[in-house]
Amino acid sequence: MDFKPANNIQDLQYFGEFGGVNPSISDSSTYTFLSAKTMFDTFEGNADGCYLYSRHSSPSNLYLGEALAAMEGTETATVTASGMGAITPVLLQLCEAGEHIVSSRTIYGGTYAFLKNFAPRLGIETSFVDITKLDVVEAAITPKTKVLYCETVSNPLLEIADIKQLAALAKKYNLKLVVDNTFSPLSISPAKLGADVVIHSLTKFINGSSDTVGGVVCGTRELIDQLRNVNDGAAMLLGSTMDSLRSASVLKNLRTLHIRMQQHSHNANYLAEKFEKDGIKTVYPGLASHPSHDLFKSMMNTMYGFGGMLTIDVGSLEKANALMELMQERNLGYLAVSLGFYKTLFSAPGSSTSSEIPEEEQIEMGLSDGLIRFSIGLDADIERTYKIMKACMTELNILEPELA
Ligand SMILES: *Cc1c(COP(=O)(O)O)cnc(C)c1O
């Protein structure tokens, strides 16, 4: 039978201490032992099912981690206090001083800043490449390379990584393929396509209510155990631990992710088709004009669609700013960074979320001034939304007024 990630969520069965339909929340930072010997064994990692201290693990965090591992189809997972709190420990666990990373150049601004400005202080160098060109990716691999890093759907340009081919490259050179799947939960399952590690910022679609930051690393039991090791585990020692109360609330939101993704995708697809027809430069993986449309189709779990993210180019930063302010005034969404909210969110990535990337590099990768990134919301009547958006664009001379 086909792998259906949402079914994996649906099939999870956790009960609370008193038979509650939700698991009990572990409201403790430390745990008692009946025998001193068991405490010692737990420290050594030899006492399964025992909890020691909540920076290491807690029942609530394990529930959420197991649910996300089931969704991504990995052996296990560990949740973290933020997406960056998942990304940085993984890279520091997999790479030592003197080693090297090959990364997509179109990645989340914070990840880019970490690899470009911070990791070199620890002797870890990164080559940034166009991830859609496999020959360029392969040419950047050196004997020191340990990790191949990319986002399934890149931020903010919505380039698509060919996970199967990248996994084959990783295998050939004995690298770990680490994939940030934040933009395409459920739609694409990178581990199923050969990725070794799948990371999410839970802050975005998965939690979906813009009320917290959070992250997860999905991978093999071996890697997750290494990350949590009390002696040399990066997640354990850097301390980016999620709070139990928060993981319980993220778990509850995760249960409606499949319905939300279907609606985000439906609405984004509708708007992308309309904008493109109106002559606006639109990038959306669901459009036949997207350079990787067929690739996305070949990787996707069809029922969740092409995701909720799209970009349009309105020509200049002035026009982009005017349009975003007007759309906010008309209550079409919020001028805000982040994604995966019930409301549409929009921002101009060149001057916000990707401002860590120097201007020359922005131009080279096609990140133009007039670009607006949309995270399309859960609007019940997307046709109405479109009509109001179109009126805004006409008012600002982005669209020609229609000949009556
Ligand atoms: C937001 C985001 C991150 C960082 O996540 P935080 O939860 O803000 O730390 C990483 N990758 C992508 C693609 C993101 O959108």
mmCIF file of C-alpha atoms in Angstrom, residues 51-340:
data_model
loop_
_atom_site.group_PDB
_atom_site.id
_atom_site.type_symbol
_atom_site.label_atom_id
_atom_site.label_comp_id
_atom_site.label_asym_id
_atom_site.label_seq_id
_atom_site.Cartn_x
_atom_site.Cartn_y
_atom_site.Cartn_z
ATOM 1 C CA TYR A 51 13.224 9.621 32.262
ATOM 2 C CA LEU A 52 16.011 11.519 33.935
ATOM 3 C CA TYR A 53 15.775 15.221 33.234
ATOM 4 C CA SER A 54 13.603 17.049 30.712
ATOM 5 C CA ARG A 55 16.414 18.646 28.685
ATOM 6 C CA HIS A 56 17.249 15.065 27.715
ATOM 7 C CA SER A 57 13.724 13.842 27.082
ATOM 8 C CA SER A 58 10.222 14.033 28.503
ATOM 9 C CA PRO A 59 7.086 11.976 27.833
ATOM 10 C CA SER A 60 5.309 14.904 26.109
ATOM 11 C CA ASN A 61 8.249 15.598 23.812
ATOM 12 C CA LEU A 62 8.528 11.902 22.952
ATOM 13 C CA TYR A 63 4.841 11.753 21.969
ATOM 14 C CA LEU A 64 5.236 14.694 19.597
ATOM 15 C CA GLY A 65 8.522 13.350 18.233
ATOM 16 C CA GLU A 66 7.016 9.929 17.539
ATOM 17 C CA ALA A 67 4.001 11.492 15.807
ATOM 18 C CA LEU A 68 6.286 13.517 13.524
ATOM 19 C CA ALA A 69 8.500 10.495 12.847
ATOM 20 C CA ALA A 70 5.357 8.598 11.797
ATOM 21 C CA MET A 71 4.394 11.470 9.517
ATOM 22 C CA GLU A 72 7.828 11.591 7.847
ATOM 23 C CA GLY A 73 8.378 7.833 7.840
ATOM 24 C CA THR A 74 11.627 7.865 9.840
ATOM 25 C CA GLU A 75 12.637 5.565 12.709
ATOM 26 C CA THR A 76 12.306 8.308 15.290
ATOM 27 C CA ALA A 77 12.583 12.053 15.894
ATOM 28 C CA THR A 78 13.470 14.632 18.511
ATOM 29 C CA VAL A 79 11.664 17.941 18.987
ATOM 30 C CA THR A 80 13.462 21.203 19.681
ATOM 31 C CA ALA A 81 12.702 24.730 20.879
ATOM 32 C CA SER A 82 12.817 26.205 17.346
ATOM 33 C CA GLY A 83 13.582 25.314 13.743
ATOM 34 C CA MET A 84 17.067 26.822 14.077
ATOM 35 C CA GLY A 85 17.387 24.817 17.305
ATOM 36 C CA ALA A 86 16.936 21.698 15.145
ATOM 37 C CA ILE A 87 19.129 22.732 12.198
ATOM 38 C CA THR A 88 22.231 23.880 14.084
ATOM 39 C CA PRO A 89 22.652 20.809 16.365
ATOM 40 C CA VAL A 90 22.246 18.447 13.398
ATOM 41 C CA LEU A 91 24.942 20.216 11.368
ATOM 42 C CA LEU A 92 27.269 20.442 14.373
ATOM 43 C CA GLN A 93 26.692 16.762 15.165
ATOM 44 C CA LEU A 94 27.466 15.646 11.621
ATOM 45 C CA CYS A 95 30.459 17.957 10.969
ATOM 46 C CA GLU A 96 33.697 18.634 12.812
ATOM 47 C CA ALA A 97 36.306 21.359 12.370
ATOM 48 C CA GLY A 98 37.981 20.975 8.973
ATOM 49 C CA GLU A 99 34.931 19.404 7.380
ATOM 50 C CA HIS A 100 32.685 20.768 4.675
ATOM 51 C CA ILE A 101 29.028 21.181 3.714
ATOM 52 C CA VAL A 102 27.509 21.553 0.255
ATOM 53 C CA SER A 103 24.330 23.580 0.616
ATOM 54 C CA SER A 104 21.669 24.993 -1.626
ATOM 55 C CA ARG A 105 22.173 28.755 -1.954
ATOM 56 C CA THR A 106 18.446 29.447 -1.678
ATOM 57 C CA ILE A 107 17.726 28.541 1.902
ATOM 58 C CA TYR A 108 16.121 30.146 4.923
ATOM 59 C CA GLY A 109 17.980 33.347 5.847
ATOM 60 C CA GLY A 110 18.875 32.140 9.344
ATOM 61 C CA THR A 111 20.320 28.869 8.060
ATOM 62 C CA TYR A 112 22.290 30.796 5.440
ATOM 63 C CA ALA A 113 23.644 33.177 8.088
ATOM 64 C CA PHE A 114 24.641 30.249 10.326
ATOM 65 C CA LEU A 115 26.514 28.448 7.546
ATOM 66 C CA LYS A 116 28.078 31.593 6.108
ATOM 67 C CA ASN A 117 29.012 33.542 9.253
ATOM 68 C CA PHE A 118 28.961 31.224 12.260
ATOM 69 C CA ALA A 119 30.017 27.721 11.224
ATOM 70 C CA PRO A 120 33.376 28.996 9.813
ATOM 71 C CA ARG A 121 34.273 30.138 13.365
ATOM 72 C CA LEU A 122 34.152 26.443 14.253
ATOM 73 C CA GLY A 123 36.169 25.452 11.181
ATOM 74 C CA ILE A 124 33.188 24.217 9.146
ATOM 75 C CA GLU A 125 33.089 25.627 5.611
ATOM 76 C CA THR A 126 30.138 25.625 3.223
ATOM 77 C CA SER A 127 29.912 25.825 -0.565
ATOM 78 C CA PHE A 128 26.611 27.337 -1.713
ATOM 79 C CA VAL A 129 25.330 25.959 -5.009
ATOM 80 C CA ASP A 130 22.331 25.991 -7.313
ATOM 81 C CA ILE A 131 20.682 22.844 -5.960
ATOM 82 C CA THR A 132 18.681 22.292 -9.149
ATOM 83 C CA LYS A 133 21.929 21.675 -11.107
ATOM 84 C CA LEU A 134 23.122 18.219 -10.069
ATOM 85 C CA ASP A 135 26.443 18.490 -11.943
ATOM 86 C CA VAL A 136 27.217 21.727 -10.049
ATOM 87 C CA VAL A 137 26.274 20.053 -6.758
ATOM 88 C CA GLU A 138 28.533 17.074 -7.511
ATOM 89 C CA ALA A 139 31.438 19.302 -8.566
ATOM 90 C CA ALA A 140 31.297 21.098 -5.183
ATOM 91 C CA ILE A 141 31.794 17.863 -3.204
ATOM 92 C CA THR A 142 35.321 17.490 -1.767
ATOM 93 C CA PRO A 143 36.950 14.712 0.281
ATOM 94 C CA LYS A 144 36.079 16.838 3.361
ATOM 95 C CA THR A 145 32.368 17.065 2.568
ATOM 96 C CA LYS A 146 30.080 15.424 5.130
ATOM 97 C CA VAL A 147 26.649 16.920 4.481
ATOM 98 C CA LEU A 148 24.473 17.791 1.522
ATOM 99 C CA TYR A 149 21.910 20.355 2.709
ATOM 100 C CA CYS A 150 18.777 21.680 1.037
ATOM 101 C CA GLU A 151 15.134 22.641 1.425
ATOM 102 C CA THR A 152 12.572 20.544 -0.475
ATOM 103 C CA VAL A 153 10.872 23.736 -1.632
ATOM 104 C CA SER A 154 13.305 26.598 -1.266
ATOM 105 C CA ASN A 155 12.716 29.841 0.544
ATOM 106 C CA PRO A 156 11.765 32.222 -0.972
ATOM 107 C CA LEU A 157 12.212 31.268 -4.637
ATOM 108 C CA LEU A 158 10.253 27.994 -4.460
ATOM 109 C CA GLU A 159 12.916 26.000 -6.294
ATOM 110 C CA ILE A 160 12.405 22.271 -5.981
ATOM 111 C CA ALA A 161 15.172 19.894 -4.908
ATOM 112 C CA ASP A 162 15.313 16.535 -6.667
ATOM 113 C CA ILE A 163 15.507 14.516 -3.461
ATOM 114 C CA LYS A 164 15.956 11.125 -5.157
ATOM 115 C CA GLN A 165 18.899 12.294 -7.268
ATOM 116 C CA LEU A 166 20.468 14.179 -4.360
ATOM 117 C CA ALA A 167 20.096 11.063 -2.185
ATOM 118 C CA ALA A 168 21.901 9.057 -4.867
ATOM 119 C CA LEU A 169 24.736 11.612 -4.876
ATOM 120 C CA ALA A 170 24.905 11.530 -1.082
ATOM 121 C CA LYS A 171 25.144 7.757 -1.163
ATOM 122 C CA LYS A 172 27.854 7.792 -3.834
ATOM 123 C CA TYR A 173 30.083 10.109 -1.762
ATOM 124 C CA ASN A 174 29.039 8.792 1.660
ATOM 125 C CA LEU A 175 27.393 12.056 2.748
ATOM 126 C CA LYS A 176 24.286 12.667 4.817
ATOM 127 C CA LEU A 177 21.446 14.303 2.914
ATOM 128 C CA VAL A 178 19.747 16.753 5.315
ATOM 129 C CA VAL A 179 16.469 18.212 4.058
ATOM 130 C CA ASP A 180 14.486 21.085 5.562
ATOM 131 C CA ASN A 181 10.868 20.213 4.676
ATOM 132 C CA THR A 182 9.231 23.221 6.376
ATOM 133 C CA PHE A 183 7.512 24.494 3.195
ATOM 134 C CA SER A 184 6.023 21.144 2.151
ATOM 135 C CA PRO A 185 4.824 19.035 5.093
ATOM 136 C CA LEU A 186 2.681 16.047 3.970
ATOM 137 C CA SER A 187 2.939 17.102 0.282
ATOM 138 C CA ILE A 188 6.444 15.686 0.056
ATOM 139 C CA SER A 189 8.027 13.004 2.264
ATOM 140 C CA PRO A 190 11.806 13.409 1.773
ATOM 141 C CA ALA A 191 12.799 10.366 3.857
ATOM 142 C CA LYS A 192 10.704 8.154 1.616
ATOM 143 C CA LEU A 193 12.689 9.555 -1.323
ATOM 144 C CA GLY A 194 16.045 8.802 0.300
ATOM 145 C CA ALA A 195 16.873 11.757 2.597
ATOM 146 C CA ASP A 196 18.804 10.756 5.732
ATOM 147 C CA VAL A 197 17.518 13.548 7.974
ATOM 148 C CA VAL A 198 14.319 15.586 7.681
ATOM 149 C CA ILE A 199 13.990 18.842 9.621
ATOM 150 C CA HIS A 200 10.987 21.103 10.152
ATOM 151 C CA SER A 201 10.415 24.445 11.716
ATOM 152 C CA LEU A 202 7.218 23.519 13.588
ATOM 153 C CA THR A 203 6.616 27.277 13.858
ATOM 154 C CA LYS A 204 5.091 27.290 10.386
ATOM 155 C CA PHE A 205 2.487 24.940 8.852
ATOM 156 C CA ILE A 206 2.780 22.105 11.355
ATOM 157 C CA ASN A 207 1.750 24.092 14.406
ATOM 158 C CA GLY A 208 -0.157 26.455 12.141
ATOM 159 C CA SER A 209 -1.345 29.014 14.672
ATOM 160 C CA SER A 210 1.615 31.410 14.809
ATOM 161 C CA ASP A 211 1.688 31.203 18.600
ATOM 162 C CA THR A 212 5.021 29.468 19.143
ATOM 163 C CA VAL A 213 8.395 28.576 17.708
ATOM 164 C CA GLY A 214 9.439 24.931 17.562
ATOM 165 C CA GLY A 215 11.428 22.431 15.533
ATOM 166 C CA VAL A 216 11.997 18.733 14.892
ATOM 167 C CA VAL A 217 14.736 16.450 13.603
ATOM 168 C CA CYS A 218 13.433 13.214 12.035
ATOM 169 C CA GLY A 219 16.000 10.502 11.354
ATOM 170 C CA THR A 220 17.485 7.175 12.337
ATOM 171 C CA ARG A 221 17.501 6.048 15.941
ATOM 172 C CA GLU A 222 21.292 6.166 15.782
ATOM 173 C CA LEU A 223 21.396 9.874 14.860
ATOM 174 C CA ILE A 224 18.693 10.890 17.321
ATOM 175 C CA ASP A 225 20.464 8.986 20.128
ATOM 176 C CA GLN A 226 23.701 10.762 19.204
ATOM 177 C CA LEU A 227 21.973 14.160 19.327
ATOM 178 C CA ARG A 228 20.594 13.376 22.796
ATOM 179 C CA ASN A 229 23.752 11.781 24.184
ATOM 180 C CA VAL A 230 24.605 13.285 27.598
ATOM 181 C CA ASN A 231 28.347 13.294 26.826
ATOM 182 C CA ASP A 232 28.561 14.667 23.298
ATOM 183 C CA GLY A 233 25.056 15.186 21.912
ATOM 184 C CA ALA A 234 24.575 18.591 20.275
ATOM 185 C CA ALA A 235 20.839 18.775 21.044
ATOM 186 C CA MET A 236 21.455 17.828 24.694
ATOM 187 C CA LEU A 237 24.462 20.110 25.199
ATOM 188 C CA LEU A 238 23.355 23.167 23.219
ATOM 189 C CA GLY A 239 20.075 22.952 25.106
ATOM 190 C CA SER A 240 17.454 23.923 22.529
ATOM 191 C CA THR A 241 14.786 21.883 24.331
ATOM 192 C CA MET A 242 11.070 22.299 23.724
ATOM 193 C CA ASP A 243 8.880 22.769 26.779
ATOM 194 C CA SER A 244 6.434 19.926 27.544
ATOM 195 C CA LEU A 245 3.386 22.188 27.725
ATOM 196 C CA ARG A 246 4.226 23.480 24.274
ATOM 197 C CA SER A 247 4.843 20.072 22.730
ATOM 198 C CA ALA A 248 1.443 18.922 24.001
ATOM 199 C CA SER A 249 -0.197 21.866 22.254
ATOM 200 C CA VAL A 250 1.752 21.349 18.985
ATOM 201 C CA LEU A 251 0.668 17.687 18.985
ATOM 202 C CA LYS A 252 -2.972 18.730 19.129
ATOM 203 C CA ASN A 253 -2.512 21.123 16.193
ATOM 204 C CA LEU A 254 -0.681 18.442 14.185
ATOM 205 C CA ARG A 255 -3.890 16.415 14.048
ATOM 206 C CA THR A 256 -5.545 18.866 11.659
ATOM 207 C CA LEU A 257 -2.465 19.432 9.492
ATOM 208 C CA HIS A 258 -3.799 17.263 6.632
ATOM 209 C CA ILE A 259 -7.000 19.295 6.340
ATOM 210 C CA ARG A 260 -5.155 22.590 6.615
ATOM 211 C CA MET A 261 -2.591 21.621 3.964
ATOM 212 C CA GLN A 262 -5.348 20.645 1.555
ATOM 213 C CA GLN A 263 -7.012 24.028 2.007
ATOM 214 C CA HIS A 264 -3.727 26.012 1.827
ATOM 215 C CA SER A 265 -2.875 24.160 -1.398
ATOM 216 C CA HIS A 266 -6.328 24.584 -2.894
ATOM 217 C CA ASN A 267 -6.356 28.329 -2.231
ATOM 218 C CA ALA A 268 -2.758 28.910 -3.382
ATOM 219 C CA ASN A 269 -3.361 26.956 -6.578
ATOM 220 C CA TYR A 270 -6.502 28.975 -7.325
ATOM 221 C CA LEU A 271 -4.768 32.320 -6.840
ATOM 222 C CA ALA A 272 -1.611 31.291 -8.734
ATOM 223 C CA GLU A 273 -3.641 30.289 -11.786
ATOM 224 C CA LYS A 274 -5.626 33.540 -11.714
ATOM 225 C CA PHE A 275 -2.571 35.788 -11.204
ATOM 226 C CA GLU A 276 -0.700 34.090 -14.032
ATOM 227 C CA LYS A 277 -3.673 34.498 -16.348
ATOM 228 C CA ASP A 278 -3.791 38.188 -15.437
ATOM 229 C CA GLY A 279 -0.211 38.523 -16.654
ATOM 230 C CA ILE A 280 1.473 38.771 -13.237
ATOM 231 C CA LYS A 281 4.822 36.973 -12.950
ATOM 232 C CA THR A 282 3.821 34.147 -10.616
ATOM 233 C CA VAL A 283 5.868 31.302 -9.190
ATOM 234 C CA TYR A 284 3.979 28.303 -7.790
ATOM 235 C CA PRO A 285 5.013 24.645 -8.114
ATOM 236 C CA GLY A 286 1.472 23.744 -9.181
ATOM 237 C CA LEU A 287 1.727 25.869 -12.340
ATOM 238 C CA ALA A 288 2.819 24.082 -15.508
ATOM 239 C CA SER A 289 5.131 27.090 -16.093
ATOM 240 C CA HIS A 290 7.155 26.276 -12.939
ATOM 241 C CA PRO A 291 10.515 24.840 -14.095
ATOM 242 C CA SER A 292 10.181 21.941 -11.638
ATOM 243 C CA HIS A 293 6.444 21.324 -11.933
ATOM 244 C CA ASP A 294 6.914 17.760 -13.200
ATOM 245 C CA LEU A 295 9.578 17.009 -10.622
ATOM 246 C CA PHE A 296 7.261 18.157 -7.795
ATOM 247 C CA LYS A 297 4.484 16.009 -9.261
ATOM 248 C CA SER A 298 6.753 12.975 -9.354
ATOM 249 C CA MET A 299 7.602 13.364 -5.643
ATOM 250 C CA MET A 300 4.312 14.522 -4.142
ATOM 251 C CA ASN A 301 1.639 12.818 -2.088
ATOM 252 C CA THR A 302 -1.070 13.957 -4.481
ATOM 253 C CA MET A 303 -3.905 14.515 -2.015
ATOM 254 C CA TYR A 304 -2.088 17.404 -0.258
ATOM 255 C CA GLY A 305 -1.417 19.471 -3.366
ATOM 256 C CA PHE A 306 1.448 21.814 -4.199
ATOM 257 C CA GLY A 307 1.506 23.682 -0.898
ATOM 258 C CA GLY A 308 0.494 27.085 0.370
ATOM 259 C CA MET A 309 3.446 29.225 -0.769
ATOM 260 C CA LEU A 310 3.563 31.362 -3.882
ATOM 261 C CA THR A 311 5.450 34.428 -5.067
ATOM 262 C CA ILE A 312 4.562 37.210 -7.461
ATOM 263 C CA ASP A 313 6.801 39.901 -8.915
ATOM 264 C CA VAL A 314 5.193 43.331 -9.170
ATOM 265 C CA GLY A 315 8.261 45.078 -10.609
ATOM 266 C CA SER A 316 9.597 47.259 -7.815
ATOM 267 C CA LEU A 317 9.926 47.399 -4.035
ATOM 268 C CA GLU A 318 7.731 50.548 -3.968
ATOM 269 C CA LYS A 319 4.899 48.733 -5.731
ATOM 270 C CA ALA A 320 5.379 45.645 -3.569
ATOM 271 C CA ASN A 321 5.196 47.729 -0.395
ATOM 272 C CA ALA A 322 2.156 49.674 -1.586
ATOM 273 C CA LEU A 323 0.334 46.471 -2.534
ATOM 274 C CA MET A 324 1.100 44.760 0.767
ATOM 275 C CA GLU A 325 -0.084 47.795 2.753
ATOM 276 C CA LEU A 326 -3.291 48.000 0.733
ATOM 277 C CA MET A 327 -3.991 44.266 1.024
ATOM 278 C CA GLN A 328 -3.560 44.523 4.780
ATOM 279 C CA GLU A 329 -5.896 47.520 4.912
ATOM 280 C CA ARG A 330 -8.527 45.501 3.031
ATOM 281 C CA ASN A 331 -8.091 42.647 5.520
ATOM 282 C CA LEU A 332 -6.787 40.152 2.960
ATOM 283 C CA GLY A 333 -3.964 39.171 5.260
ATOM 284 C CA TYR A 334 -1.105 40.514 7.301
ATOM 285 C CA LEU A 335 2.162 42.146 6.297
ATOM 286 C CA ALA A 336 4.225 39.720 8.355
ATOM 287 C CA VAL A 337 7.021 37.222 7.959
ATOM 288 C CA SER A 338 6.514 33.508 8.710
ATOM 289 C CA LEU A 339 4.039 31.127 7.109
ATOM 290 C CA GLY A 340 1.368 28.529 7.663
#
